[in-house]
Short mmCIF file of C-alpha atoms (C1' of nucleotides) in Angstrom, two decimals:
data_model
loop_
_atom_site.label_atom_id
_atom_site.label_comp_id
_atom_site.label_asym_id
_atom_site.label_seq_id
_atom_site.Cartn_x
_atom_site.Cartn_y
_atom_site.Cartn_z
CA UNK H 1 -24.02 2.04 9.58
CA UNK H 2 -26.10 4.69 7.87
CA UNK H 3 -24.59 6.86 5.19
CA UNK H 4 -25.76 10.41 4.62
CA UNK H 5 -25.07 12.49 1.55
CA UNK H 6 -26.06 15.87 0.23
CA UNK H 7 -28.31 15.48 -2.79
CA UNK H 8 -28.18 18.22 -5.41
CA UNK H 9 -31.64 17.15 -6.56
CA UNK H 10 -33.33 17.76 -3.22
CA UNK H 11 -30.88 20.36 -1.89
CA UNK H 12 -30.52 18.52 1.40
CA UNK H 13 -28.49 15.93 3.17
CA UNK H 14 -30.33 12.64 3.27
CA UNK H 15 -29.91 9.05 4.35
CA UNK H 16 -28.65 6.83 1.59
CA UNK H 17 -30.84 3.85 0.78
CA UNK H 18 -29.73 1.83 -2.23
CA UNK H 19 -32.31 0.47 -4.66
CA UNK H 20 -30.68 -2.94 -4.24
CA UNK H 21 -28.14 -3.32 -1.46
CA UNK H 22 -26.71 -6.35 -3.25
CA UNK H 23 -25.84 -4.13 -6.20
CA UNK H 24 -25.25 -0.49 -5.37
CA UNK H 25 -24.83 1.43 -8.64
CA UNK H 26 -22.88 4.61 -9.27
CA UNK H 27 -22.04 6.56 -12.41
CA UNK H 28 -19.44 9.32 -12.59
CA UNK H 29 -18.62 11.44 -15.61
CA UNK H 30 -15.06 10.68 -16.64
CA UNK H 31 -12.61 12.72 -18.68
CA UNK H 32 -12.83 13.96 -22.23
CA UNK H 33 -9.51 12.73 -23.52
CA UNK H 34 -8.10 15.63 -25.48
CA UNK H 35 -5.30 16.79 -23.17
CA UNK H 36 -3.36 15.79 -20.07
CA UNK H 37 -5.58 15.74 -17.01
CA UNK H 38 -5.10 18.73 -14.72
CA UNK H 39 -5.37 18.76 -10.97
CA UNK H 40 -8.97 19.99 -11.18
CA UNK H 41 -9.85 16.90 -13.17
CA UNK H 42 -8.35 14.82 -10.39
CA UNK H 43 -10.81 16.05 -7.80
CA UNK H 44 -13.91 14.11 -8.83
CA UNK H 45 -11.73 11.10 -9.56
CA UNK H 46 -10.34 11.08 -6.03
CA UNK H 47 -13.54 12.12 -4.27
CA UNK H 48 -15.67 9.47 -5.91
CA UNK H 49 -12.92 6.91 -5.43
CA UNK H 50 -13.25 7.54 -1.71
CA UNK H 51 -17.01 7.16 -2.05
CA UNK H 52 -16.52 3.93 -4.02
CA UNK H 53 -14.30 2.62 -1.23
CA UNK H 54 -16.82 3.67 1.42
CA UNK H 55 -19.65 1.90 -0.44
CA UNK H 56 -17.54 -1.24 -0.85
CA UNK H 57 -16.73 -1.15 2.84
CA UNK H 58 -20.40 -0.74 3.73
CA UNK H 59 -22.12 -3.07 1.27
CA UNK H 60 -19.27 -5.42 0.36
CA UNK H 61 -16.76 -5.17 -2.45
CA UNK H 62 -18.82 -7.43 -4.71
CA UNK H 63 -21.98 -5.45 -4.24
CA UNK H 64 -21.00 -2.14 -5.77
CA UNK H 65 -20.93 -1.33 -9.47
CA UNK H 66 -19.02 1.80 -10.38
CA UNK H 67 -19.10 3.11 -13.95
CA UNK H 68 -16.80 5.92 -15.04
CA UNK H 69 -16.78 6.68 -18.74
CA UNK H 70 -14.16 7.91 -21.17
CA UNK H 71 -15.43 10.53 -23.60
CA UNK H 72 -13.42 9.88 -26.73
CA UNK H 73 -15.59 11.67 -29.25
CA UNK H 74 -15.70 15.42 -28.89
CA UNK H 75 -14.93 18.48 -30.96
CA UNK H 76 -12.08 19.42 -28.64
CA UNK H 77 -10.41 16.14 -29.56
CA UNK H 78 -10.85 16.87 -33.25
CA UNK H 79 -9.32 20.29 -32.77
CA UNK H 80 -6.35 18.85 -30.93
CA UNK H 81 -5.69 16.23 -33.59
CA UNK H 82 -5.91 18.90 -36.24
CA UNK H 83 -3.50 21.17 -34.45
CA UNK H 84 -0.88 18.46 -33.95
CA UNK H 85 -1.41 16.89 -37.31
CA UNK H 86 -2.05 13.45 -35.86
CA UNK H 87 -5.06 11.16 -35.93
CA UNK H 88 -7.94 11.36 -33.50
CA UNK H 89 -7.15 7.83 -32.40
CA UNK H 90 -3.62 8.86 -31.51
CA UNK H 91 -4.85 11.74 -29.40
CA UNK H 92 -7.35 9.66 -27.48
CA UNK H 93 -4.97 6.74 -26.96
CA UNK H 94 -2.13 8.89 -25.73
CA UNK H 95 -4.36 10.92 -23.44
CA UNK H 96 -6.23 7.91 -22.07
CA UNK H 97 -3.01 6.05 -21.30
CA UNK H 98 -1.59 9.04 -19.48
CA UNK H 99 -4.84 9.50 -17.57
CA UNK H 100 -4.72 5.92 -16.33
CA UNK H 101 -1.10 6.28 -15.31
CA UNK H 102 -1.80 9.54 -13.49
CA UNK H 103 -4.74 8.40 -11.42
CA UNK H 104 -3.12 5.09 -10.56
CA UNK H 105 -0.35 7.06 -8.91
CA UNK H 106 -3.06 8.84 -6.91
CA UNK H 107 -4.21 5.55 -5.41
CA UNK H 108 -7.45 5.42 -7.36
CA UNK H 109 -9.13 2.04 -7.81
CA UNK H 110 -10.26 1.00 -11.25
CA UNK H 111 -14.00 1.37 -11.72
CA UNK H 112 -16.04 -1.74 -12.35
CA UNK H 113 -16.60 -0.65 -15.94
CA UNK H 114 -14.92 2.09 -17.92
CA UNK H 115 -16.96 2.41 -21.12
CA UNK H 116 -15.83 4.48 -24.06
CA UNK H 117 -18.29 6.60 -25.97
CA UNK H 118 -17.13 5.37 -29.36
CA UNK H 119 -17.96 1.79 -28.36
CA UNK H 120 -21.56 2.76 -27.68
CA UNK H 121 -22.67 4.67 -30.75
CA UNK H 122 -25.27 2.00 -31.48
CA UNK H 123 -26.87 2.44 -28.05
CA UNK H 124 -26.95 6.21 -28.51
CA UNK H 125 -28.64 5.89 -31.89
CA UNK H 126 -31.24 3.57 -30.37
CA UNK H 127 -31.95 6.00 -27.57
CA UNK H 128 -32.33 8.86 -30.05
CA UNK H 129 -34.78 6.78 -32.07
CA UNK H 130 -36.84 6.15 -28.96
CA UNK H 131 -36.86 9.83 -28.08
CA UNK H 132 -38.05 10.73 -31.56
CA UNK H 133 -40.76 8.07 -31.43
CA UNK H 134 -42.01 9.34 -28.12
CA UNK H 135 -42.15 12.91 -29.38
CA UNK H 136 -39.30 14.20 -27.22
CA UNK H 137 -36.92 14.77 -30.11
CA UNK H 138 -37.05 15.85 -33.74
CA UNK H 139 -34.87 15.87 -36.83
CA UNK H 140 -33.75 19.10 -38.47
CA UNK H 141 -31.08 19.64 -41.10
CA UNK H 142 -29.23 16.44 -40.28
CA UNK H 143 -29.40 17.11 -36.55
CA UNK H 144 -31.43 15.35 -33.93
CA UNK H 145 -32.55 17.76 -31.26
CA UNK H 146 -34.10 17.17 -27.88
CA UNK H 147 -37.28 19.14 -27.44
CA UNK H 148 -36.94 20.70 -24.00
CA UNK H 149 -40.54 22.01 -23.85
CA UNK H 150 -41.71 18.40 -24.30
CA UNK H 151 -40.59 17.66 -20.76
CA UNK H 152 -42.81 19.18 -18.11
CA UNK H 153 -40.40 19.35 -15.21
CA UNK H 154 -37.14 20.01 -17.03
CA UNK H 155 -34.75 21.97 -14.84
CA UNK H 156 -35.33 20.37 -11.44
CA UNK H 157 -31.70 19.47 -10.82
CA UNK H 158 -30.28 22.88 -11.57
CA UNK H 159 -33.38 24.55 -10.13
CA UNK H 160 -34.34 26.70 -13.06
CA UNK H 161 -37.52 27.05 -15.04
CA UNK H 162 -37.92 27.13 -18.79
CA UNK H 163 -38.89 30.79 -18.66
CA UNK H 164 -35.73 31.66 -16.81
CA UNK H 165 -33.61 29.82 -19.29
CA UNK H 166 -35.16 31.48 -22.28
CA UNK H 167 -34.83 34.86 -20.63
CA UNK H 168 -31.23 34.18 -19.73
CA UNK H 169 -30.21 32.68 -23.05
CA UNK H 170 -27.22 34.61 -24.29
CA UNK H 171 -26.16 32.30 -27.03
CA UNK H 172 -27.11 32.76 -30.60
CA UNK H 173 -29.84 30.29 -31.40
CA UNK H 174 -29.29 28.00 -34.37
CA UNK H 175 -32.02 28.46 -36.94
CA UNK H 176 -33.00 24.79 -37.02
CA UNK H 177 -33.94 24.76 -33.33
CA UNK H 178 -37.65 24.86 -32.60
CA UNK H 179 -36.95 26.24 -29.17
CA UNK H 180 -33.85 28.08 -27.97
CA UNK H 181 -33.33 25.63 -25.13
CA UNK H 182 -33.36 22.52 -27.31
CA UNK H 183 -30.06 20.69 -27.34
CA UNK H 184 -28.25 18.41 -29.77
CA UNK H 185 -28.51 14.62 -29.62
CA UNK H 186 -26.86 13.99 -32.99
CA UNK H 187 -25.09 16.23 -35.45
CA UNK H 188 -23.82 15.78 -38.99
CA UNK H 189 -20.11 15.20 -39.68
CA UNK H 190 -18.17 16.23 -42.71
CA UNK H 191 -14.57 16.35 -43.88
CA UNK H 192 -12.28 14.64 -41.43
CA UNK H 193 -14.68 14.89 -38.51
CA UNK H 194 -15.38 11.51 -36.92
CA UNK H 195 -18.72 10.04 -37.84
CA UNK H 196 -20.97 7.02 -38.02
CA UNK H 197 -23.86 6.06 -40.25
CA UNK H 198 -27.25 6.71 -38.72
CA UNK H 199 -30.90 7.04 -39.79
CA UNK H 200 -30.22 10.78 -39.97
CA UNK H 201 -27.12 10.50 -42.09
CA UNK H 202 -23.39 10.39 -41.37
CA UNK H 203 -22.77 12.10 -38.07
CA UNK H 204 -21.68 11.96 -34.46
CA UNK H 205 -23.44 12.09 -31.10
CA UNK H 206 -24.00 15.14 -28.94
CA UNK H 207 -22.19 15.22 -25.64
CA UNK H 208 -25.04 14.48 -23.25
CA UNK H 209 -26.48 11.39 -24.89
CA UNK H 210 -23.41 9.25 -24.30
CA UNK H 211 -23.79 9.24 -20.51
CA UNK H 212 -27.49 8.40 -20.78
CA UNK H 213 -26.79 5.52 -23.14
CA UNK H 214 -23.85 4.09 -21.21
CA UNK H 215 -25.42 4.41 -17.77
CA UNK H 216 -28.47 2.53 -19.00
CA UNK H 217 -26.38 -0.24 -20.47
CA UNK H 218 -24.34 -0.89 -17.33
CA UNK H 219 -26.58 0.31 -14.51
CA UNK H 220 -30.12 0.14 -15.81
CA UNK H 221 -32.83 2.71 -16.39
CA UNK H 222 -32.60 3.95 -12.82
CA UNK H 223 -29.69 3.69 -10.43
CA UNK H 224 -28.41 5.02 -7.11
CA UNK H 225 -25.73 7.67 -7.47
CA UNK H 226 -24.62 9.98 -10.24
CA UNK H 227 -21.56 12.12 -9.60
CA UNK H 228 -19.41 14.74 -11.29
CA UNK H 229 -18.08 18.26 -11.04
CA UNK H 230 -20.49 21.00 -10.03
CA UNK H 231 -20.13 22.68 -13.41
CA UNK H 232 -21.77 19.64 -14.99
CA UNK H 233 -25.01 20.21 -13.10
CA UNK H 234 -26.15 22.38 -15.95
CA UNK H 235 -26.49 21.65 -18.75
CA UNK H 236 -24.87 18.21 -18.86
CA UNK H 237 -26.61 16.45 -16.01
CA UNK H 238 -29.88 18.24 -16.51
CA UNK H 239 -29.89 17.02 -20.09
CA UNK H 240 -28.89 13.50 -19.14
CA UNK H 241 -31.89 13.40 -16.86
CA UNK H 242 -34.14 14.70 -19.62
CA UNK H 243 -32.90 12.12 -22.12
CA UNK H 244 -33.01 9.13 -19.79
CA UNK H 245 -36.32 9.90 -18.14
CA UNK H 246 -38.08 10.72 -21.39
CA UNK H 247 -36.65 7.69 -23.17
CA UNK H 248 -37.50 5.31 -20.35
CA UNK H 249 -40.68 6.92 -19.06
CA UNK H 250 -39.28 7.02 -15.53
CA UNK H 251 -39.68 9.72 -12.91
CA UNK H 252 -35.98 9.80 -12.06
CA UNK H 253 -32.64 8.76 -13.45
CA UNK H 254 -30.40 8.54 -10.39
CA UNK H 255 -31.76 8.96 -6.87
CA UNK H 256 -28.75 10.79 -5.55
CA UNK H 257 -26.80 13.45 -7.43
CA UNK H 258 -23.44 14.43 -5.95
CA UNK H 259 -21.28 17.27 -7.19
CA UNK H 260 -17.78 18.23 -6.17
CA UNK H 261 -16.73 21.86 -5.88
CA UNK H 262 -14.17 23.59 -8.04
CA UNK H 263 -10.49 24.04 -7.45
CA UNK H 264 -8.45 27.20 -7.46
CA UNK H 265 -4.68 27.50 -7.56
CA UNK H 266 -3.01 29.83 -5.06
CA UNK H 267 -6.26 31.76 -4.75
CA UNK H 268 -6.87 32.20 -8.45
CA UNK H 269 -9.04 30.38 -10.91
CA UNK H 270 -6.97 27.89 -12.84
CA UNK H 271 -6.69 28.87 -16.47
CA UNK H 272 -4.25 28.62 -19.28
CA UNK H 273 -4.08 32.38 -19.69
CA UNK H 274 -2.99 32.89 -16.08
CA UNK H 275 -0.32 30.26 -16.57
CA UNK H 276 -1.34 28.41 -13.43
CA UNK H 277 -2.62 25.36 -15.20
CA UNK H 278 -1.17 22.32 -13.41
CA UNK H 279 -1.37 18.80 -14.74
CA UNK H 280 -1.38 15.73 -12.51
CA UNK H 281 1.60 14.56 -14.45
CA UNK H 282 3.66 17.63 -13.53
CA UNK H 283 2.75 17.39 -9.85
CA UNK H 284 3.77 13.75 -9.73
CA UNK H 285 7.27 14.71 -10.80
CA UNK H 286 7.72 16.53 -7.53
CA UNK H 287 5.25 15.00 -5.08
CA UNK H 288 4.41 11.42 -4.11
CA UNK H 289 0.88 10.44 -5.16
CA UNK H 290 -0.13 10.01 -1.52
CA UNK H 291 0.55 13.69 -0.87
CA UNK H 292 -1.63 14.79 -3.77
CA UNK H 293 -4.37 12.46 -2.63
CA UNK H 294 -4.36 13.71 0.96
CA UNK H 295 -4.16 17.32 -0.14
CA UNK H 296 -7.29 16.82 -2.20
CA UNK H 297 -9.13 15.39 0.79
CA UNK H 298 -8.25 18.14 3.26
CA UNK H 299 -11.26 20.05 2.01
CA UNK H 300 -14.77 18.61 2.06
CA UNK H 301 -15.74 17.74 -1.50
CA UNK H 302 -18.53 20.28 -1.92
CA UNK H 303 -16.41 23.25 -0.88
CA UNK H 304 -14.13 25.11 -3.22
CA UNK H 305 -10.54 24.07 -2.66
CA UNK H 306 -7.53 26.32 -2.92
CA UNK H 307 -4.63 24.22 -4.20
CA UNK H 308 -1.42 25.65 -2.77
CA UNK H 309 2.22 24.72 -2.36
CA UNK H 310 1.85 25.36 1.35
CA UNK H 311 -1.03 22.92 1.52
CA UNK H 312 1.08 20.27 -0.17
CA UNK H 313 3.82 20.80 2.40
CA UNK H 314 1.36 20.33 5.21
CA UNK H 315 -0.07 17.22 3.60
CA UNK H 316 3.40 15.81 3.22
CA UNK H 317 4.20 16.44 6.89
CA UNK H 318 0.94 14.89 8.06
CA UNK H 319 1.61 11.72 6.09
CA UNK H 320 5.17 11.56 7.34
CA UNK H 321 3.91 11.73 10.90
CA UNK H 322 1.27 9.06 10.32
CA UNK H 323 3.65 6.71 8.57
CA UNK H 324 6.05 7.03 11.49
CA UNK H 325 3.25 5.95 13.84
CA UNK H 326 2.33 2.76 12.06
CA UNK H 327 3.52 -0.05 9.87
CA UNK H 328 1.69 -0.83 6.63
CA UNK H 329 0.93 -4.53 6.78
CA UNK H 330 -2.05 -6.82 6.77
CA UNK H 331 -4.46 -4.37 8.37
CA UNK H 332 -6.79 -2.80 5.84
CA UNK H 333 -9.92 -2.00 7.82
CA UNK H 334 -11.34 1.47 8.33
CA UNK H 335 -11.35 2.54 11.96
CA UNK H 336 -14.86 3.29 13.17
CA UNK H 337 -14.10 6.97 13.82
CA UNK H 338 -12.82 7.34 10.27
CA UNK H 339 -15.84 5.55 8.88
CA UNK H 340 -18.22 7.75 10.85
CA UNK H 341 -16.61 10.88 9.46
CA UNK H 342 -16.96 9.63 5.89
CA UNK H 343 -20.49 8.40 6.50
CA UNK H 344 -21.46 12.03 7.11
CA UNK H 345 -21.40 13.32 3.54
CA UNK H 346 -17.75 12.40 3.04
CA UNK H 347 -16.51 14.70 5.77
CA UNK H 348 -12.84 14.20 4.96
CA UNK H 349 -11.51 17.01 7.21
CA UNK H 350 -13.18 15.23 10.11
CA UNK H 351 -11.69 11.99 8.82
CA UNK H 352 -8.23 13.57 8.92
CA UNK H 353 -8.80 14.71 12.49
CA UNK H 354 -9.75 11.14 13.35
CA UNK H 355 -6.59 9.82 11.70
CA UNK H 356 -4.50 12.15 13.83
CA UNK H 357 -5.86 10.38 16.92
CA UNK H 358 -4.92 6.91 15.67
CA UNK H 359 -1.75 4.85 15.65
CA UNK H 360 -0.64 1.30 14.87
CA UNK H 361 -2.93 -1.04 12.94
CA UNK H 362 -5.96 1.20 13.31
CA UNK H 363 -4.09 3.95 11.52
CA UNK H 364 -2.36 1.75 8.96
CA UNK H 365 -5.56 -0.13 8.17
CA UNK H 366 -7.55 3.05 7.73
CA UNK H 367 -4.93 4.66 5.53
CA UNK H 368 -4.70 1.59 3.37
CA UNK H 369 -8.48 1.32 3.06
CA UNK H 370 -8.53 4.96 2.02
CA UNK H 371 -6.14 4.32 -0.83
CA UNK H 372 -2.84 5.47 0.65
CA UNK H 373 0.21 3.40 -0.16
CA UNK H 374 2.52 4.26 2.73
CA UNK H 375 5.18 5.29 0.27
CA UNK H 376 6.55 8.82 0.50
CA UNK H 377 9.66 8.33 -1.58
CA UNK H 378 10.53 11.47 -3.41
CA UNK H 379 9.87 11.02 -7.11
CA UNK H 380 13.13 12.86 -7.82
CA UNK H 381 15.24 10.43 -5.78
CA UNK H 382 16.32 8.47 -8.81
CA UNK H 383 18.43 11.35 -9.95
CA UNK H 384 20.43 11.37 -6.73
CA UNK H 385 23.37 9.06 -6.27
CA UNK H 386 22.60 7.12 -3.14
CA UNK H 387 26.04 5.57 -2.87
CA UNK H 388 27.71 8.97 -2.94
CA UNK H 389 25.28 10.27 -0.35
CA UNK H 390 25.98 7.36 1.97
CA UNK H 391 29.73 7.90 1.57
CA UNK H 392 29.37 11.56 2.50
CA UNK H 393 27.24 10.72 5.50
CA UNK H 394 29.85 8.25 6.68
CA UNK H 395 32.57 10.85 6.22
CA UNK H 396 30.57 13.41 8.15
CA UNK H 397 29.89 11.02 11.01
CA UNK H 398 33.62 10.28 11.20
CA UNK H 399 34.30 14.00 11.40
CA UNK H 400 31.69 14.32 14.13
CA UNK H 401 33.27 11.47 16.04
CA UNK H 402 36.57 13.36 15.76
CA UNK H 403 34.78 16.51 16.90
CA UNK H 404 35.89 18.16 13.69
CA UNK H 405 32.81 20.35 13.48
CA UNK H 406 34.08 22.48 10.62
CA UNK H 407 34.50 19.45 8.39
CA UNK H 408 31.21 17.97 9.57
CA UNK H 409 29.32 21.16 8.70
CA UNK H 410 31.10 21.44 5.38
CA UNK H 411 29.90 17.98 4.36
CA UNK H 412 26.39 18.79 5.51
CA UNK H 413 26.43 21.91 3.35
CA UNK H 414 27.71 19.90 0.43
CA UNK H 415 24.79 17.51 0.79
CA UNK H 416 22.44 20.43 1.15
CA UNK H 417 23.55 21.75 -2.20
CA UNK H 418 22.83 18.30 -3.64
CA UNK H 419 19.31 18.62 -2.28
CA UNK H 420 19.75 16.25 0.63
CA UNK H 421 18.65 17.06 4.17
CA UNK H 422 20.13 15.10 7.07
CA UNK H 423 18.39 13.98 10.20
CA UNK H 424 20.48 12.87 13.17
CA UNK H 425 18.57 10.56 15.44
CA UNK H 426 19.36 8.18 18.27
CA UNK H 427 19.62 5.37 15.69
CA UNK H 428 22.06 7.17 13.45
CA UNK H 429 21.76 9.54 10.55
CA UNK H 430 19.02 9.36 7.95
CA UNK H 431 18.30 11.66 5.05
CA UNK H 432 15.58 12.82 2.72
CA UNK H 433 15.33 14.99 -0.36
CA UNK H 434 14.98 18.68 0.31
CA UNK H 435 11.67 20.19 -0.78
"C1'" G A 1 -30.42 40.16 -13.94
"C1'" G A 2 -31.79 34.76 -12.26
"C1'" C A 3 -30.17 30.50 -9.44
"C1'" C A 4 -26.68 28.00 -5.99
"C1'" U A 5 -22.84 27.63 -2.19
"C1'" C A 6 -20.28 30.03 1.63
"C1'" G A 7 -18.24 33.73 5.38
"C1'" U A 8 -14.80 30.28 12.26
"C1'" G A 9 -7.95 32.08 15.42
"C1'" G A 10 -1.63 33.99 11.40
"C1'" C A 11 -3.07 29.78 7.74
"C1'" G A 12 -5.93 25.18 6.44
"C1'" G A 13 -10.43 23.38 8.36
"C1'" A A 14 -14.53 20.63 11.65
"C1'" G A 15 -18.48 21.33 14.95
"C1'" U A 16 -22.08 22.96 18.53
"C1'" G A 17 -28.19 26.79 21.63
"C1'" G A 18 -24.39 27.05 27.24
"C1'" C A 19 -18.74 22.67 28.30
"C1'" U A 20 -15.15 26.42 21.98
"C1'" A A 21 -12.15 20.19 17.46
"C1'" C A 22 -7.94 18.72 14.64
"C1'" G A 23 -3.54 20.00 11.78
"C1'" C A 24 0.22 23.67 10.32
"C1'" A A 25 2.78 28.04 11.68
"C1'" G A 26 4.23 30.99 16.26
"C1'" C A 27 6.00 31.00 21.29
"C1'" G A 28 8.34 28.29 25.74
"C1'" G A 29 10.97 23.89 27.13
"C1'" A A 30 13.55 18.96 26.39
"C1'" U A 31 17.09 16.86 23.13
"C1'" U A 32 21.41 18.19 19.85
"C1'" G A 33 28.65 20.05 19.10
"C1'" C A 34 25.43 23.49 16.17
"C1'" A A 35 21.26 23.00 12.94
"C1'" A A 36 17.33 19.95 11.16
"C1'" A A 37 14.14 16.20 12.75
"C1'" U A 38 11.66 14.45 17.12
"C1'" C A 39 9.07 14.96 21.96
"C1'" C A 40 6.37 17.96 25.85
"C1'" G A 41 3.70 22.46 26.96
"C1'" U A 42 1.08 26.96 25.33
"C1'" G A 43 -1.78 31.91 23.42
"C1'" U A 44 -5.22 33.50 19.76
"C1'" A A 45 -11.57 32.99 16.32
"C1'" C A 46 -16.70 32.28 15.32
"C1'" U A 47 -18.04 39.27 9.06
"C1'" C A 48 -21.58 43.15 10.78
"C1'" C A 49 -26.65 44.73 12.57
"C1'" A A 50 -31.32 43.47 14.53
"C1'" G A 51 -34.69 39.57 16.50
"C1'" U A 52 -36.01 34.85 19.27
"C1'" U A 53 -33.86 32.95 24.00
"C1'" C A 54 -32.13 32.72 30.80
"C1'" G A 55 -28.10 32.29 27.18
"C1'" A A 56 -26.24 32.39 19.98
"C1'" U A 57 -20.57 31.51 16.72
"C1'" U A 58 -24.68 27.92 16.31
"C1'" C A 59 -31.89 29.52 15.02
"C1'" U A 60 -34.69 33.79 12.11
"C1'" G A 61 -34.44 38.40 9.16
"C1'" G A 62 -31.34 42.04 6.96
"C1'" A A 63 -26.56 44.20 5.43
"C1'" C A 64 -21.78 43.58 3.58
"C1'" G A 65 -18.20 40.27 1.37
"C1'" A A 66 -16.33 35.77 -1.40
"C1'" G A 67 -16.85 31.79 -4.99
"C1'" G A 68 -19.71 29.16 -8.70
"C1'" C A 69 -23.46 28.20 -12.65
"C1'" C A 70 -26.71 30.42 -16.44
"C1'" U A 71 -21.33 29.60 -22.78
"C1'" C A 72 -20.61 20.95 -24.96
"C1'" C A 73 -14.65 23.79 -18.60
"C1'" A A 74 -14.07 18.55 -13.32
#
RNA sequence: GGCCUCGUGGCGGAGUGGCUACGCAGCGGAUUGCAAAUCCGUGUACUCCAGUUCGAUUCUGGACGAGGCCUCCA
């Protein structure tokens, strides 16, 4: 029952040994709630949900604490509220609600705690105070800045040295920074920017400090796993480590750092300018959540994934086959072959191969434990008139019984135009929505 | 320029120093009024060049190629 994971910190796959196997602790960076979540945002959510499930299976559901935050203070949110002429609170509420709805449809469990940044300003201010006291941060023009040179081994996670960073710095350096690599812990707010009173004046926190403050509150000064997208490795996670370690005087923050790879759409980087920006919400209008979930897991989490229509078709077919081979019921245990695949650095392609070899309760139990619902109903079904469809099918079967093939085919074509595909089996005729 | 990840059949995607997954598509067959669906069977691959080795897709070095980060993007 050993789990092995690739650790970004050590650049190797290693055996997972929790600090306390009665309370395995994991933190994952959640969304910044300024816009609908896109399919790229869904990747870490799904990947670490699978990890959460694996940990619960291994150590017991009551022995895993999973924290996934909501970042509800950020300049992107301010910009969005400005643009739409609504309040910041409206933006974050609307976006957060939609986010919850989206990921629920993807079969994602709720984390143990889902802290919001704005509920933890006090903790962030305290941490900043500590960093200043210990000489790791300083105040300048209403800002609090982290002094990167004050930390000897800054850069271990992203594997870069201070010299490299200074040499590679391409951004214009703000005049109040003592060192170009220093980053913001607190910044002043004015006008209609959100802000809170602090020892350094009215202002708001920098991005990185929130995760340090919230992870400490719910998981302690050190914990087991920290996850997120690979783009967060630098600077976000590097800076979290700097803040937490320097504030607490510890030699590590999390033992294991896991990062999921990026997602492309039909071979191209997803971006608004290319017009291939897909939200979870949009996909759910056409595809059942189970299909999106499986499609995300067809690629091992560290590899880049190419999100394609063809892939979704294949995922749909695979699920259809599996669901025809089993009955979702009481069984909810992972089959050993499925577990073993996941235990090897979340090898989900291997897991899928294992699922293809299963049937009955072993298959149903594994699928259920993995977060699949067994429901492949087309989300667009509601718009189709089931009574009319049934009437047409009955009419067609009468025509077939009369060997009136012309009429039978005509009805089938009529249904086809309605978006209904027929399947004649030994037990009669069934139908599904055309994709 | 620096750092990281990776190059497996038509496609997706595991894995291994010799026995070469799995899925999809294709092809052949069964079934079907005809399709679809379903079932059975089946071919095809390890980027290139050196080296180590009895033997490398798997190890080492190099070349070429792809993607990412270095800009508060998951």
